[in-house]
Amino acid sequence: DGGITQSPKYLFRKEGQNVTLSCEQNLNHDAMYWYRQDPGQGLRLIYYSQIVNDFQKGDIAEGYSVSREKKESFPLTVTSAQKNPTAFYLCASSLGDSGNTIYFGEGSWLTVV
Amino acid sequence: AQKVTQAQTEISVVEKEDVTLDCVYETRDTTYYLFWYKQPPSGELVFLIRRNSFDEQNEISGRYSWNFQKSTSSFNFTITASQVVDSAVYFCALSDTTGANSKLTFGKGITLSVRP
């Protein structure tokens, strides 16, 4: 089935550790995104990528890093520099052109312990 | 700057009631797109509808209907004869059309609880 797969669903991290969230899509979409969701805050854009080997910062990129080595993959690394990493992270993709519908994965819960 | 306001934070209704979720947006673009997404307890955001700024016709899909009014910058969502399965968080979003990218600005969401 076509879709966006995120893993792991639940992840626990110790303070000071980096952690990488995986996102894979088989929709042949050009653009991919990472959003963060906090209770009562809606979704905020972390990073996005329009094409392979290119990506741009979103509204809250500090403490995060991404790579886009393959069209279907857009992993997000939450670094130790991220002050409040506990959140729900959503990966998404779209055809990329302005106004195209953005489709989302099932999300990953990250908890810092 | 773009902004989406969902003033209602939580709504609780009894099954079979109609319920309207409000969405007000701000943008300087003349061309823009509006979306509604549903987030059930599982967490995934489910796409419901996409509407461009030039199409002000209301849309109906089963029990769902959307009322787009540019004059008031609103894109409201009505569920008719609500069901327990409609319980979820609903997000309204606005697409940035500057440049070649499609990015979304979200409202904070409305938590809808439908009681049996």
Short mmCIF file of C-alpha atoms in Angstrom, two decimals:
data_model
loop_
_atom_site.label_atom_id
_atom_site.label_comp_id
_atom_site.label_asym_id
_atom_site.label_seq_id
_atom_site.Cartn_x
_atom_site.Cartn_y
_atom_site.Cartn_z
CA ASP A 1 0.00 0.00 0.00
CA GLY A 2 1.15 3.55 -0.67
CA GLY A 3 1.80 5.74 2.26
CA ILE A 4 4.15 7.33 4.73
CA THR A 5 5.83 5.15 7.33
CA GLN A 6 7.35 6.55 10.49
CA SER A 7 9.40 4.61 12.99
CA PRO A 8 9.62 4.06 15.82
CA LYS A 9 6.13 4.84 17.09
CA TYR A 10 7.40 5.36 20.63
CA LEU A 11 10.90 6.36 21.63
CA PHE A 12 12.52 7.19 24.93
CA ARG A 13 15.73 9.18 25.09
CA LYS A 14 18.03 10.10 27.90
CA GLU A 15 19.01 13.70 28.24
CA GLY A 16 22.13 14.49 26.26
CA GLN A 17 21.56 11.83 23.63
CA ASN A 18 20.79 12.33 19.97
CA VAL A 19 17.96 10.32 18.45
CA THR A 20 16.90 9.80 14.85
CA LEU A 21 13.32 9.38 13.68
CA SER A 22 12.77 7.58 10.42
CA CYS A 23 10.34 8.61 7.69
CA GLU A 24 9.85 6.73 4.43
CA GLN A 25 7.28 7.38 1.71
CA ASN A 26 6.38 5.38 -1.39
CA LEU A 27 4.04 7.96 -2.90
CA ASN A 28 6.71 9.29 -5.26
CA HIS A 29 6.28 12.70 -3.68
CA ASP A 30 8.97 15.30 -4.21
CA ALA A 31 8.47 17.25 -1.01
CA MET A 32 8.77 16.01 2.55
CA TYR A 33 8.21 17.74 5.87
CA TRP A 34 8.66 17.34 9.60
CA TYR A 35 6.20 18.86 12.04
CA ARG A 36 6.20 18.92 15.80
CA GLN A 37 3.00 18.79 17.84
CA ASP A 38 2.70 19.86 21.46
CA PRO A 39 -0.54 19.80 23.45
CA GLY A 40 -2.63 22.83 22.66
CA GLN A 41 -0.05 24.18 20.21
CA GLY A 42 -1.14 22.81 16.89
CA LEU A 43 1.58 21.72 14.49
CA ARG A 44 4.77 23.62 13.86
CA LEU A 45 7.12 23.11 10.91
CA ILE A 46 10.65 21.95 11.75
CA TYR A 47 12.24 21.29 8.35
CA TYR A 48 11.11 20.66 4.81
CA SER A 49 12.71 19.39 1.64
CA GLN A 50 11.62 20.07 -1.89
CA ILE A 51 14.14 17.85 -3.67
CA VAL A 52 16.88 15.37 -2.91
CA ASN A 53 19.98 16.83 -1.26
CA ASP A 54 18.19 20.06 -0.44
CA PHE A 55 16.22 21.15 2.62
CA GLN A 56 15.18 24.34 4.40
CA LYS A 57 14.55 25.32 7.98
CA GLY A 58 11.02 25.74 9.15
CA ASP A 59 9.79 27.78 12.09
CA ILE A 60 11.43 25.76 14.87
CA ALA A 61 14.58 24.18 13.37
CA GLU A 62 16.93 24.84 16.30
CA GLY A 63 18.15 21.61 17.87
CA TYR A 64 17.13 19.47 14.90
CA SER A 65 18.88 18.22 11.77
CA VAL A 66 17.72 16.39 8.65
CA SER A 67 19.08 14.79 5.51
CA ARG A 68 17.53 13.99 2.16
CA GLU A 69 19.81 11.54 0.39
CA LYS A 70 16.97 9.65 -1.25
CA LYS A 71 13.64 10.84 -2.57
CA GLU A 72 11.70 8.44 -0.39
CA SER A 73 13.51 9.08 2.89
CA PHE A 74 13.70 12.11 5.18
CA PRO A 75 15.09 11.21 8.64
CA LEU A 76 14.98 13.72 11.49
CA THR A 77 17.64 13.84 14.19
CA VAL A 78 16.71 15.39 17.49
CA THR A 79 19.99 16.56 18.96
CA SER A 80 20.97 17.18 22.55
CA ALA A 81 20.75 20.89 21.75
CA GLN A 82 16.98 20.69 21.57
CA LYS A 83 15.82 22.03 24.95
CA ASN A 84 12.36 20.50 25.09
CA PRO A 85 12.35 17.48 22.79
CA THR A 86 9.43 15.62 24.34
CA ALA A 87 6.67 15.88 21.74
CA PHE A 88 4.77 14.13 18.98
CA TYR A 89 6.56 14.27 15.63
CA LEU A 90 4.77 14.01 12.32
CA CYS A 91 6.36 13.40 8.95
CA ALA A 92 4.52 14.41 5.80
CA SER A 93 4.90 14.53 2.06
CA SER A 94 3.35 16.18 -0.98
CA LEU A 95 3.85 16.58 -4.69
CA GLY A 96 5.55 19.79 -3.71
CA ASP A 97 3.93 22.43 -5.84
CA SER A 98 2.25 25.30 -4.09
CA GLY A 99 -1.13 24.34 -2.71
CA ASN A 100 -0.75 20.59 -3.10
CA THR A 101 -2.26 18.47 -0.37
CA ILE A 102 0.17 17.38 2.32
CA TYR A 103 -0.29 13.83 3.59
CA PHE A 104 0.89 12.69 6.99
CA GLY A 105 2.38 9.62 8.58
CA GLU A 106 1.19 8.11 11.84
CA GLY A 107 3.63 10.02 13.96
CA SER A 108 6.33 9.23 16.52
CA TRP A 109 6.15 9.93 20.22
CA LEU A 110 9.47 11.02 21.71
CA THR A 111 9.89 11.19 25.45
CA VAL A 112 13.03 12.40 27.19
CA VAL A 113 13.67 10.60 30.47
CA ALA B 1 2.37 36.62 8.06
CA GLN B 2 -0.16 33.86 7.80
CA LYS B 3 -2.35 32.89 10.70
CA VAL B 4 -5.13 30.42 11.39
CA THR B 5 -7.40 30.85 14.39
CA GLN B 6 -9.58 28.13 15.79
CA ALA B 7 -11.19 29.92 18.70
CA GLN B 8 -13.05 26.87 20.00
CA THR B 9 -10.70 24.57 21.90
CA GLU B 10 -13.07 21.84 23.04
CA ILE B 11 -16.61 20.95 21.99
CA SER B 12 -18.77 18.24 23.48
CA VAL B 13 -22.02 17.10 21.87
CA VAL B 14 -24.40 14.22 22.15
CA GLU B 15 -24.58 11.77 19.27
CA LYS B 16 -26.84 12.86 16.41
CA GLU B 17 -26.38 16.54 17.17
CA ASP B 18 -25.03 18.83 14.46
CA VAL B 19 -21.80 20.62 15.27
CA THR B 20 -19.88 23.42 13.54
CA LEU B 21 -16.15 23.92 13.89
CA ASP B 22 -14.99 27.45 13.19
CA CYS B 23 -11.87 28.52 11.33
CA VAL B 24 -10.71 32.07 10.64
CA TYR B 25 -7.59 32.78 8.63
CA GLU B 26 -5.32 35.69 7.77
CA THR B 27 -3.18 35.97 4.67
CA ARG B 28 -1.92 38.61 2.27
CA ASP B 29 -1.87 36.18 -0.64
CA THR B 30 -4.60 36.45 -3.25
CA THR B 31 -4.15 32.79 -4.08
CA TYR B 32 -4.18 30.38 -1.19
CA TYR B 33 -5.50 27.01 -0.13
CA LEU B 34 -7.39 25.93 2.95
CA PHE B 35 -7.49 22.48 4.47
CA TRP B 36 -9.18 20.53 7.20
CA TYR B 37 -7.56 17.53 8.84
CA LYS B 38 -8.89 15.06 11.40
CA GLN B 39 -6.62 13.60 14.08
CA PRO B 40 -8.15 10.57 15.80
CA PRO B 41 -6.65 9.20 19.03
CA SER B 42 -4.20 7.10 17.00
CA GLY B 43 -2.38 10.31 16.07
CA GLU B 44 -2.30 10.26 12.30
CA LEU B 45 -3.62 13.37 10.55
CA VAL B 46 -6.28 12.42 8.05
CA PHE B 47 -6.88 14.78 5.15
CA LEU B 48 -10.53 15.84 4.81
CA ILE B 49 -10.73 18.66 2.29
CA ARG B 50 -8.70 21.15 0.24
CA ARG B 51 -10.22 24.36 -1.08
CA ASN B 52 -8.57 27.07 -3.18
CA SER B 53 -9.27 30.75 -2.69
CA PHE B 54 -11.08 31.13 -5.99
CA ASP B 55 -13.71 28.51 -5.26
CA GLU B 56 -16.25 29.79 -2.76
CA GLN B 57 -18.81 27.11 -3.39
CA ASN B 58 -19.82 25.23 -0.32
CA GLU B 59 -19.02 21.55 -0.37
CA ILE B 60 -20.86 18.57 1.05
CA SER B 61 -19.45 15.10 1.51
CA GLY B 62 -21.84 12.78 3.30
CA ARG B 63 -22.35 14.14 6.80
CA TYR B 64 -19.57 16.68 6.34
CA SER B 65 -20.01 20.14 4.84
CA TRP B 66 -17.76 23.16 4.52
CA ASN B 67 -18.71 26.83 4.30
CA PHE B 68 -16.02 29.06 2.76
CA GLN B 69 -16.59 32.81 2.99
CA LYS B 70 -13.81 35.09 1.76
CA SER B 71 -15.65 38.18 3.00
CA THR B 72 -15.18 37.03 6.58
CA SER B 73 -12.00 34.97 6.00
CA SER B 74 -13.69 31.91 7.38
CA PHE B 75 -13.74 28.25 6.42
CA ASN B 76 -16.12 26.51 8.79
CA PHE B 77 -16.74 22.78 9.01
CA THR B 78 -20.10 21.25 9.95
CA ILE B 79 -20.75 17.66 10.94
CA THR B 80 -24.37 16.68 10.63
CA ALA B 81 -25.83 13.98 12.85
CA SER B 82 -22.56 13.49 14.70
CA GLN B 83 -21.36 10.01 15.64
CA VAL B 84 -19.02 8.74 18.32
CA VAL B 85 -16.44 7.96 15.61
CA ASP B 86 -16.28 11.68 14.86
CA SER B 87 -14.52 12.22 18.19
CA ALA B 88 -11.10 13.60 17.31
CA VAL B 89 -9.03 16.75 17.10
CA TYR B 90 -9.78 18.78 13.99
CA PHE B 91 -7.25 21.13 12.44
CA CYS B 92 -7.78 23.89 9.95
CA ALA B 93 -4.71 24.85 7.90
CA LEU B 94 -3.66 27.44 5.35
CA SER B 95 -1.18 26.81 2.57
CA ASP B 96 1.65 29.22 1.86
CA THR B 97 1.80 29.88 -1.87
CA THR B 98 4.86 32.08 -1.87
CA GLY B 99 7.62 30.41 -3.84
CA ALA B 100 7.31 26.90 -5.15
CA ASN B 101 6.70 25.12 -1.90
CA SER B 102 3.53 23.91 -0.29
CA LYS B 103 3.74 24.55 3.45
CA LEU B 104 0.95 24.59 5.97
CA THR B 105 0.15 26.95 8.80
CA PHE B 106 -2.08 25.20 11.31
CA GLY B 107 -4.59 26.38 13.82
CA LYS B 108 -4.31 24.97 17.33
CA GLY B 109 -7.04 22.43 16.75
CA ILE B 110 -10.49 21.76 18.18
CA THR B 111 -11.09 18.69 20.31
CA LEU B 112 -14.51 17.27 19.51
CA SER B 113 -16.08 14.76 21.86
CA VAL B 114 -19.25 13.01 20.75
CA ARG B 115 -21.04 11.23 23.60
CA PRO B 116 -23.36 8.31 23.01
#
